[in-house]
Amino acid sequence: MSDGVEPSTSSSTIPPSQSIFIHARREPFEHGLLPIPKLIFSDGVITLAPLKQKLIEKSNPSLRINSSSISEILQISIEHARLLLDTLASVLHLDSDPLVSANPSDAASVGADVNDLILFLYIQSYKRLLPRTHKDSAAVADVWPSTSAFDGYLSALSPLQLVRSNSRRVMPSQADEEAHQLSYLQKHMANILSLLAEPVEGEGEESLVLTMERFEHLSFLIQFGEKGPEEIPLSQATPFFANSDPDMPAVHVPAAQVHEWLLQNIASALEHITEKVATKENGPNSSDQDVAMADACASSEKSPTSARSSSFIEGISKSSYVKQASDIKGSSVKVLNCHESVIYILAPLRYATIYGCSDATIVLGAVGKAVRVEHCERVHVVTAAKRVCIANCRECIFFLGVNQRPLMVGDNHKLQVAPYNTYYSQLEEHMNQVGIDSTINRWDEPLALGVVDPHDSLSHPAGVSDVQAESATRLDPEQFTNFLIPNWFGGESLGSTKDNPFQLPEAYMASQQRHHKNLSEVKELLREAPLEESRKRDLSGALHGYFKEWLYASGNVRQLYCLQGD
């Protein structure tokens, strides 16, 4: 690591806050990493510092740079440059940023702020934590097969086999992940600050300073407290810029002083996380940091909802499960290790993660920033979303209403995509809340990147990173059906949505009309069949019997029991 900023040797240290702790913003680390080798700079500022100067030279007076200039400077395709901008927009800390609020057709020309872009490029060197061994491996084995028809595929690439074995593990806890992210920032903060700082005129690179405007760009990576940078500007949490008069000349603070203060706060936050985990593990109910949805909702009633809060749905097995907007804590949801279940999350969300699920149907209401589906097998995902990333999944079908191209990364096999196929009464209201455009659906334009994720903590054989991930195929229109969401509200509907807000492609619409016509003809034939009443009763009984057999054979009978229970 290049030592861009040296810690201050001043005796006057600034004590970190003891009541409000610094946090890593999860979104860039969870949804902002792209497996594109040319975007990964492992040498810190050695490459990125001169690269930033080239970006500034190509930028407009507002220090924004468009996709064509990004493509030229980073030597990536224009397609990847647009993907970079879309990904950056999905994890930026300010919804008021022009890139976030731009129309999809204008995003490439609006471009990114150079300082935000350089921070985005820097964290592409981040390595995720490996999944943990499940605390109840016997239970996992009971619902997830230990072998698969695909286990021999690409068998020469042993690290991929290790990734597959990890698919039967669970995500690191929230505490472990945040500690890992903070440790990364602790290690790299000197470089990060040197990329944001500017030298004092006439004093050279050794004397770097930060203005409040430059410091605020750190809000992309960190925040103080639980309310988020939209409500508490990062600069107001510091002793350097708090209560600064915007009408006065910009205050210049030595970067070394800022660095020292941030390191103290990060160390304090890491110590706080360690104490919380120790208290939880030694308590009377020592459970995992990731709590189930019921516990998360219970805790949300006792404390105000925060921008950092997430709701967890974990370990649902052989059941139906429904949560609506009033049940959700915060603005993101994680569905973890659920099997042989149907899960409905009918709410407006910013982010959603589905991880380690099998033989399940998962319906996500409206997700305005990003959805990530990872290490899933034989899962049907139904969602209206701004963007979707699918990693290391097998035999899954995705019914999508998505404004950006679905991203396929990692070791995927036999994936299918299809147009969105459902609705519920508040769907359009939720879509409007989070900014999803029902007139744009790019479900059938999947973009496949590398089969190996350079952001995992595994080593990979030389040349494997160049192998492209398997893309998804379109679902046969003859196999396309609508998915009916039961009305749990009862009585009169609370929303105005009466039909699928996304236009079906012609082939799928024609197939649906044929199915409806065939069904109507069969009903008519049964009604007009020249049978005696006793024979009609026998026929009706046989049909009901076959339907009941199908309910039990398919496992759908559980949904009926669950719905009756609700």
XYZ file of C-alpha atoms in Angstrom:
566
model
C 0.000 0.000 0.000
C 1.289 3.407 -0.879
C 1.627 5.757 2.044
C -0.301 8.661 0.600
C -0.936 10.290 3.990
C 1.173 9.867 7.096
C -0.541 9.906 10.515
C -0.148 13.149 12.380
C 2.483 13.308 15.071
C 0.743 16.197 16.804
C 0.207 15.782 20.522
C -3.294 17.267 20.291
C -5.403 14.271 19.354
C -9.132 14.460 18.808
C -11.014 11.805 20.792
C -13.507 9.722 18.835
C -17.157 10.009 19.709
C -18.176 7.488 22.325
C -21.929 7.617 21.697
C -22.166 7.770 17.890
C -20.022 5.253 16.054
C -18.646 5.297 12.552
C -20.055 2.674 10.159
C -19.028 1.369 6.776
C -21.783 1.851 4.204
C -22.739 -1.678 3.254
C -24.152 -0.901 -0.172
C -20.921 -0.307 -2.124
C -19.400 -3.495 -0.705
C -22.516 -5.663 -1.132
C -23.900 -4.351 -4.444
C -21.115 -2.262 -5.997
C -18.380 -4.755 -6.898
C -17.942 -5.717 -10.562
C -15.886 -8.760 -11.707
C -14.199 -6.823 -14.516
C -10.394 -7.269 -14.272
C -9.580 -3.853 -15.779
C -11.455 -2.146 -12.946
C -9.375 -3.763 -10.202
C -6.293 -1.838 -9.094
C -4.377 -3.748 -6.440
C -1.493 -1.274 -6.200
C -3.387 1.437 -4.330
C -2.704 4.959 -5.526
C 0.227 4.083 -7.788
C -2.110 3.592 -10.755
C -5.201 5.404 -9.518
C -3.530 8.771 -8.797
C -2.388 9.401 -12.399
C -5.642 7.833 -13.619
C -7.589 10.405 -11.633
C -5.701 13.206 -13.380
C -6.677 11.762 -16.765
C -10.309 11.566 -15.636
C -10.216 15.185 -14.479
C -8.724 16.308 -17.798
C -11.589 14.617 -19.674
C -14.300 15.805 -17.286
C -16.573 18.845 -17.660
C -16.294 21.965 -15.434
C -18.454 20.229 -12.819
C -15.918 17.368 -12.646
C -18.349 14.892 -14.196
C -17.187 12.376 -16.787
C -19.358 10.539 -19.296
C -19.355 6.892 -20.354
C -17.386 7.345 -23.582
C -14.508 9.070 -21.748
C -14.596 6.408 -19.015
C -14.406 3.725 -21.710
C -11.423 5.420 -23.324
C -9.413 6.068 -20.137
C -10.093 2.729 -18.419
C -9.745 0.843 -21.718
C -13.041 -0.991 -21.292
C -15.917 -1.431 -23.728
C -18.648 1.190 -23.862
C -21.022 -1.544 -22.662
C -18.905 -2.059 -19.536
C -18.571 1.711 -19.036
C -22.362 2.040 -18.964
C -22.568 -0.922 -16.598
C -20.060 0.841 -14.346
C -22.218 3.985 -14.284
C -25.400 1.997 -13.594
C -23.692 0.124 -10.762
C -22.252 3.302 -9.263
C -25.668 4.980 -9.427
C -27.213 2.069 -7.515
C -24.857 2.479 -4.541
C -24.280 6.253 -4.383
C -25.062 7.844 -1.032
C -27.070 10.774 -2.418
C -30.311 10.245 -4.320
C -29.985 13.869 -5.463
C -26.839 13.090 -7.486
C -27.512 13.812 -11.189
C -26.461 10.258 -12.125
C -29.050 8.765 -9.759
C -31.887 11.037 -10.877
C -31.077 10.935 -14.623
C -33.395 9.273 -17.110
C -31.983 5.910 -18.271
C -31.365 7.315 -21.754
C -29.380 10.248 -20.325
C -27.256 8.473 -17.684
C -24.335 7.799 -20.050
C -24.000 11.494 -20.942
C -24.669 12.786 -17.398
C -21.797 10.653 -16.159
C -20.221 10.356 -12.720
C -18.480 12.754 -10.381
C -14.742 12.047 -10.708
C -14.221 11.834 -6.936
C -17.070 9.334 -6.498
C -15.810 7.354 -9.473
C -12.265 7.130 -8.108
C -13.553 5.849 -4.743
C -15.712 3.319 -6.584
C -12.667 2.123 -8.528
C -10.551 1.939 -5.385
C -12.908 -0.429 -3.527
C -12.944 -2.850 -6.455
C -9.870 -4.303 -4.700
C -12.056 -5.344 -1.736
C -12.261 -9.082 -0.952
C -15.461 -10.428 0.562
C -15.502 -12.706 3.572
C -15.953 -16.385 2.778
C -19.277 -17.954 3.794
C -19.363 -19.622 7.195
C -20.131 -23.257 7.914
C -23.796 -23.538 8.831
C -24.357 -23.905 12.573
C -26.749 -26.823 11.912
C -25.097 -28.686 9.054
C -27.403 -31.686 9.503
C -30.447 -29.483 8.919
C -28.893 -28.033 5.787
C -28.071 -31.478 4.454
C -31.693 -32.451 5.010
C -32.985 -29.762 2.643
C -30.032 -29.300 0.296
C -28.559 -32.229 -1.659
C -24.872 -32.817 -1.092
C -24.268 -33.656 -4.750
C -25.538 -32.308 -8.039
C -25.485 -33.241 -11.689
C -23.279 -30.185 -12.187
C -20.566 -31.099 -9.696
C -18.417 -32.659 -12.415
C -18.720 -29.681 -14.751
C -15.498 -27.686 -15.130
C -14.005 -30.123 -12.639
C -10.473 -28.979 -13.481
C -11.216 -25.638 -11.847
C -10.975 -26.769 -8.247
C -11.629 -23.311 -6.705
C -15.028 -23.315 -8.401
C -15.801 -26.613 -6.709
C -14.943 -24.919 -3.427
C -17.350 -22.105 -4.255
C -20.041 -24.688 -4.924
C -19.435 -26.332 -1.561
C -19.765 -22.886 -0.008
C -23.237 -22.595 -1.502
C -24.319 -24.932 1.267
C -23.005 -22.540 3.853
C -24.380 -19.272 5.177
C -23.459 -15.619 4.810
C -21.098 -14.066 7.341
C -22.941 -12.304 10.153
C -23.660 -8.593 9.868
C -21.144 -7.925 12.650
C -18.415 -9.942 10.893
C -19.092 -8.213 7.591
C -19.031 -4.718 9.055
C -15.849 -5.459 10.985
C -14.273 -6.757 7.761
C -15.359 -3.640 5.854
C -14.132 -1.293 8.572
C -10.804 -3.128 8.729
C -10.449 -2.680 4.964
C -11.130 1.054 5.306
C -8.751 1.271 8.245
C -5.970 -0.274 6.157
C -6.647 1.807 3.050
C -7.854 5.137 4.488
C -4.478 6.843 3.914
C -4.640 6.064 0.197
C -8.304 6.997 -0.026
C -7.708 10.380 1.574
C -4.726 11.073 -0.667
C -6.968 10.543 -3.711
C -9.482 13.090 -2.374
C -6.976 15.616 -1.013
C -5.174 18.367 -2.898
C -1.684 19.782 -2.283
C -1.196 23.225 -0.777
C -0.065 25.539 -3.536
C 3.704 25.867 -3.529
C 4.278 23.190 -0.875
C 4.176 20.014 -3.010
C 2.534 16.644 -2.558
C 3.806 16.230 1.003
C 1.337 18.820 2.309
C -2.132 17.529 1.423
C -5.320 19.209 2.606
C -9.039 18.451 2.432
C -11.928 20.860 1.978
C -15.377 20.104 3.351
C -16.654 19.441 -0.188
C -13.933 16.839 -0.827
C -14.397 15.303 2.625
C -18.132 14.827 1.985
C -17.282 12.356 -0.786
C -16.262 9.928 1.972
C -20.011 9.604 2.623
C -19.885 7.108 -0.226
C -17.971 4.747 2.097
C -18.721 5.741 5.694
C -21.395 7.314 7.847
C -21.888 8.227 11.484
C -24.758 6.984 13.603
C -27.789 5.184 12.252
C -29.652 7.875 10.321
C -27.579 7.919 7.163
C -25.759 10.712 5.337
C -28.983 12.077 3.809
C -30.034 13.314 7.272
C -26.640 13.889 8.969
C -23.956 15.218 6.600
C -20.679 13.477 7.321
C -18.877 16.791 7.772
C -21.191 17.720 10.648
C -19.976 14.708 12.630
C -16.391 15.959 12.570
C -14.644 18.611 14.648
C -13.097 20.038 11.461
C -16.091 21.170 9.456
C -19.050 21.167 11.866
C -21.033 24.438 11.684
C -18.867 25.733 8.841
C -20.371 28.755 7.114
C -20.954 27.865 3.424
C -20.673 31.576 2.541
C -17.165 31.800 3.944
C -13.992 30.650 2.127
C -13.455 26.896 2.218
C -11.651 25.565 5.278
C -8.566 23.498 4.457
C -7.739 20.765 6.966
C -4.492 18.769 6.817
C -5.230 15.319 5.457
C -2.984 13.761 8.106
C -5.162 15.253 10.835
C -8.338 13.891 9.212
C -6.655 10.513 8.789
C -5.709 10.320 12.465
C -9.241 11.233 13.556
C -10.835 8.652 11.254
C -8.491 5.886 12.425
C -9.402 6.611 16.037
C -13.101 6.414 15.228
C -12.702 3.204 13.232
C -10.734 1.607 16.084
C -13.468 2.647 18.512
C -16.163 1.177 16.243
C -14.291 -2.116 15.863
C -13.915 -2.368 19.627
C -17.649 -1.686 20.021
C -18.517 -4.450 17.525
C -16.262 -6.919 19.383
C -17.929 -6.064 22.698
C -21.431 -6.456 21.215
C -20.612 -9.859 19.746
C -19.035 -11.037 22.995
C -22.077 -9.896 24.983
C -24.417 -11.681 22.592
C -22.399 -14.898 22.596
C -22.164 -14.958 26.393
C -25.777 -13.993 26.966
C -28.587 -16.356 27.985
C -29.746 -16.669 24.369
C -26.497 -16.765 22.420
C -27.723 -16.762 18.841
C -26.208 -15.706 15.544
C -25.895 -12.038 14.685
C -28.321 -12.557 11.824
C -31.735 -12.724 13.429
C -34.899 -14.067 11.866
C -37.537 -11.692 10.539
C -39.771 -12.159 13.565
C -36.990 -11.006 15.885
C -36.042 -8.132 13.599
C -39.619 -6.893 13.522
C -39.948 -7.224 17.277
C -36.834 -5.132 17.798
C -38.034 -2.525 15.302
C -40.996 -1.778 17.531
C -38.625 -0.802 20.332
C -36.273 1.436 18.364
C -36.721 3.948 15.534
C -36.259 2.682 12.007
C -32.921 3.695 10.516
C -31.469 3.803 7.035
C -28.950 1.116 8.006
C -31.556 -1.331 9.306
C -32.206 -4.556 7.434
C -34.913 -7.156 7.835
C -33.864 -10.796 7.785
C -35.919 -13.779 6.683
C -33.810 -16.771 7.553
C -34.240 -20.527 7.748
C -37.842 -20.754 6.518
C -38.479 -24.382 5.519
C -41.530 -26.090 4.029
C -43.790 -23.126 4.679
C -45.428 -20.022 3.213
C -44.364 -16.660 4.572
C -45.671 -13.161 3.877
C -44.450 -9.725 4.939
C -45.937 -6.392 3.902
C -44.567 -2.854 4.077
C -45.661 -2.344 7.700
C -43.713 -5.456 8.731
C -40.401 -4.421 7.205
C -37.651 -2.844 9.287
C -35.547 -0.371 7.313
C -35.204 -0.279 3.549
C -33.470 -3.554 2.738
C -34.242 -7.251 3.091
C -32.080 -10.365 3.186
C -33.642 -13.770 2.518
C -31.184 -16.395 3.735
C -31.136 -20.195 3.626
C -34.836 -20.767 2.967
C -35.939 -24.064 1.448
C -39.095 -25.603 -0.058
C -41.103 -22.497 0.756
C -43.045 -19.649 -0.831
C -42.002 -16.243 0.486
C -43.833 -12.994 -0.284
C -42.233 -9.617 0.551
C -44.804 -7.120 -0.688
C -43.088 -3.836 0.125
C -41.089 -0.975 -1.414
C -37.368 -1.632 -0.820
C -34.025 -0.109 -1.749
C -31.941 -3.296 -1.662
C -32.642 -7.015 -1.447
C -30.397 -10.064 -1.164
C -31.425 -13.698 -1.655
C -28.730 -16.125 -0.537
C -28.414 -19.884 -0.166
C -32.046 -20.797 -0.911
C -33.331 -23.900 -2.699
C -36.626 -25.239 -4.089
C -38.435 -22.019 -3.206
C -40.509 -19.256 -4.792
C -39.580 -15.753 -3.601
C -41.639 -12.693 -4.534
C -40.024 -9.286 -3.932
C -42.350 -6.291 -4.249
C -40.492 -3.291 -5.718
C -36.721 -2.858 -5.274
C -35.505 0.583 -6.313
C -31.725 0.108 -6.137
C -30.470 -3.465 -6.543
C -31.315 -7.134 -6.040
C -28.567 -9.758 -5.608
C -29.364 -13.484 -5.859
C -26.494 -15.751 -4.906
C -25.834 -19.474 -4.325
C -29.441 -20.524 -4.998
C -30.710 -23.724 -6.573
C -34.108 -24.441 -8.185
C -35.540 -21.137 -7.003
C -38.157 -19.016 -8.769
C -37.638 -15.283 -8.171
C -40.383 -12.806 -9.068
C -39.434 -9.141 -8.742
C -39.896 -5.626 -10.080
C -36.504 -3.958 -9.692
C -34.150 -1.309 -11.037
C -31.300 -3.835 -11.431
C -30.662 -7.517 -10.696
C -27.373 -9.395 -10.233
C -27.349 -13.214 -10.265
C -24.283 -15.100 -9.023
C -23.464 -18.815 -8.689
C -27.017 -20.107 -9.142
C -28.396 -23.285 -10.737
C -31.670 -24.248 -12.378
C -33.429 -21.039 -11.320
C -36.096 -19.057 -13.171
C -36.306 -15.267 -12.848
C -39.588 -13.510 -13.669
C -38.396 -9.943 -14.057
C -39.675 -6.440 -14.482
C -36.240 -4.823 -14.546
C -35.083 -1.422 -15.857
C -31.450 -2.440 -16.460
C -29.866 -5.501 -18.026
C -29.796 -8.488 -15.623
C -26.188 -9.170 -14.643
C -24.928 -12.787 -14.655
C -21.688 -13.428 -12.788
C -19.932 -16.474 -11.392
C -20.619 -20.162 -11.870
C -24.237 -20.210 -13.094
C -25.954 -23.165 -14.771
C -29.293 -23.662 -16.544
C -30.804 -20.297 -15.625
C -33.923 -18.998 -17.350
C -35.413 -15.519 -17.529
C -39.007 -14.579 -18.237
C -41.139 -11.420 -18.190
C -42.768 -10.306 -14.952
C -45.853 -12.373 -14.214
C -47.754 -11.083 -11.191
C -49.192 -8.093 -9.324
C -50.651 -7.121 -5.976
C -52.881 -4.187 -5.121
C -50.123 -1.790 -3.978
C -47.484 -2.764 -6.553
C -47.633 0.368 -8.721
C -47.655 2.600 -5.643
C -44.538 0.827 -4.364
C -42.849 1.046 -7.781
C -43.474 4.795 -7.892
C -42.041 5.192 -4.389
C -38.718 3.582 -5.346
C -38.492 4.826 -8.943
C -39.125 1.770 -11.140
C -40.385 2.511 -14.661
C -42.949 -0.035 -15.865
C -42.452 1.054 -19.495
C -38.859 -0.319 -19.462
C -38.317 -4.052 -19.046
C -34.929 -5.481 -20.111
C -35.594 -8.963 -18.713
C -34.426 -10.649 -21.928
C -31.062 -8.809 -22.242
C -28.846 -10.607 -19.682
C -25.219 -9.469 -19.519
C -22.721 -12.216 -18.576
C -19.390 -11.326 -16.961
C -16.594 -13.555 -15.617
C -17.169 -17.042 -14.223
C -14.673 -16.263 -11.435
C -15.362 -13.482 -8.941
C -12.092 -11.644 -8.174
C -13.724 -10.220 -5.045
C -13.929 -13.536 -3.220
C -11.087 -14.624 -0.967
C -10.125 -17.670 -3.039
C -7.143 -18.184 -5.303
C -7.875 -19.207 -8.890
C -5.807 -20.886 -11.613
C -4.219 -18.612 -14.204
C -6.494 -17.852 -17.140
C -9.739 -18.794 -15.378
C -10.658 -15.143 -14.876
C -11.053 -14.802 -18.642
C -13.797 -17.460 -18.808
C -17.219 -15.883 -19.317
C -20.133 -16.821 -17.078
C -22.966 -18.876 -18.533
C -25.865 -16.612 -19.467
C -29.583 -17.304 -19.108
C -32.029 -18.529 -21.727
C -35.564 -17.288 -22.271
C -38.355 -19.356 -20.765
C -40.457 -21.059 -23.441
C -43.656 -18.981 -23.815
C -45.679 -22.206 -23.628
C -44.391 -22.720 -20.086
C -45.156 -19.165 -18.977
C -48.011 -18.717 -16.497
C -49.225 -15.902 -14.306
C -48.388 -16.106 -10.599
C -51.349 -15.300 -8.368
C -50.622 -13.551 -5.071
C -53.383 -14.183 -2.504
C -55.129 -11.150 -1.043
C -54.147 -11.144 2.617
C -55.763 -7.763 3.205
C -59.210 -9.319 2.992
C -62.270 -7.480 1.794
C -61.676 -4.429 -0.368
C -58.228 -3.952 -1.900
C -56.031 -1.193 -0.429
C -54.278 -0.343 -3.698
C -55.119 0.563 -7.270
C -53.119 -2.085 -9.183
C -55.476 -4.467 -10.962
C -53.104 -6.122 -13.440
C -49.464 -6.705 -14.334
C -47.985 -3.190 -14.881
C -45.331 -4.509 -17.313
C -46.386 -5.142 -20.909
C -46.034 -8.806 -21.884
C -44.075 -9.541 -25.091
C -46.264 -10.670 -27.966
C -45.186 -14.346 -27.867
C -45.993 -14.622 -24.155
C -49.275 -12.775 -24.517
C -50.311 -15.068 -27.401
C -49.395 -18.160 -25.386
C -51.393 -16.899 -22.423
C -54.425 -16.235 -24.621
C -54.181 -19.771 -26.057
C -54.083 -21.236 -22.563
C -57.144 -19.219 -21.531
C -58.972 -20.277 -24.682
C -58.117 -23.951 -24.144
C -59.276 -23.765 -20.542
C -62.560 -22.161 -21.554
C -63.126 -24.869 -24.178
C -62.454 -27.657 -21.671
C -64.861 -26.078 -19.175
C -67.500 -25.800 -21.870
C -67.022 -29.443 -22.929
C -67.379 -30.609 -19.338
C -70.532 -28.535 -18.831
C -72.117 -29.847 -22.037
C -71.010 -33.453 -21.679
C -74.057 -35.741 -22.222
C -73.671 -37.515 -18.877
C -76.145 -38.518 -16.229
C -75.953 -36.612 -12.958
C -74.297 -39.540 -11.191
C -71.613 -39.755 -13.893
C -71.035 -35.985 -13.702
C -70.517 -36.359 -9.962
C -68.029 -39.171 -10.618
C -66.158 -37.027 -13.150
C -66.083 -34.081 -10.754
C -64.807 -36.340 -7.980
C -62.071 -37.737 -10.219
C -60.926 -34.238 -11.212
C -60.817 -33.153 -7.578
C -58.905 -36.309 -6.699
C -56.260 -35.730 -9.351
C -55.952 -32.087 -8.286
C -55.480 -33.141 -4.672
C -52.795 -35.636 -5.724
C -51.009 -32.856 -7.602
C -51.205 -30.559 -4.556
C -49.500 -33.155 -2.380
C -46.982 -34.295 -5.009
C -45.897 -30.707 -5.765
C -45.858 -29.583 -2.143
C -48.327 -26.789 -2.894
C -50.759 -28.161 -0.330
C -48.595 -26.483 2.320
C -49.534 -23.094 0.878
C -53.221 -23.855 1.386
C -52.642 -24.820 5.011
C -50.517 -21.739 5.616
C -53.099 -19.454 4.009
C -55.862 -21.010 6.107
C -53.700 -20.474 9.176
C -53.279 -16.788 8.331
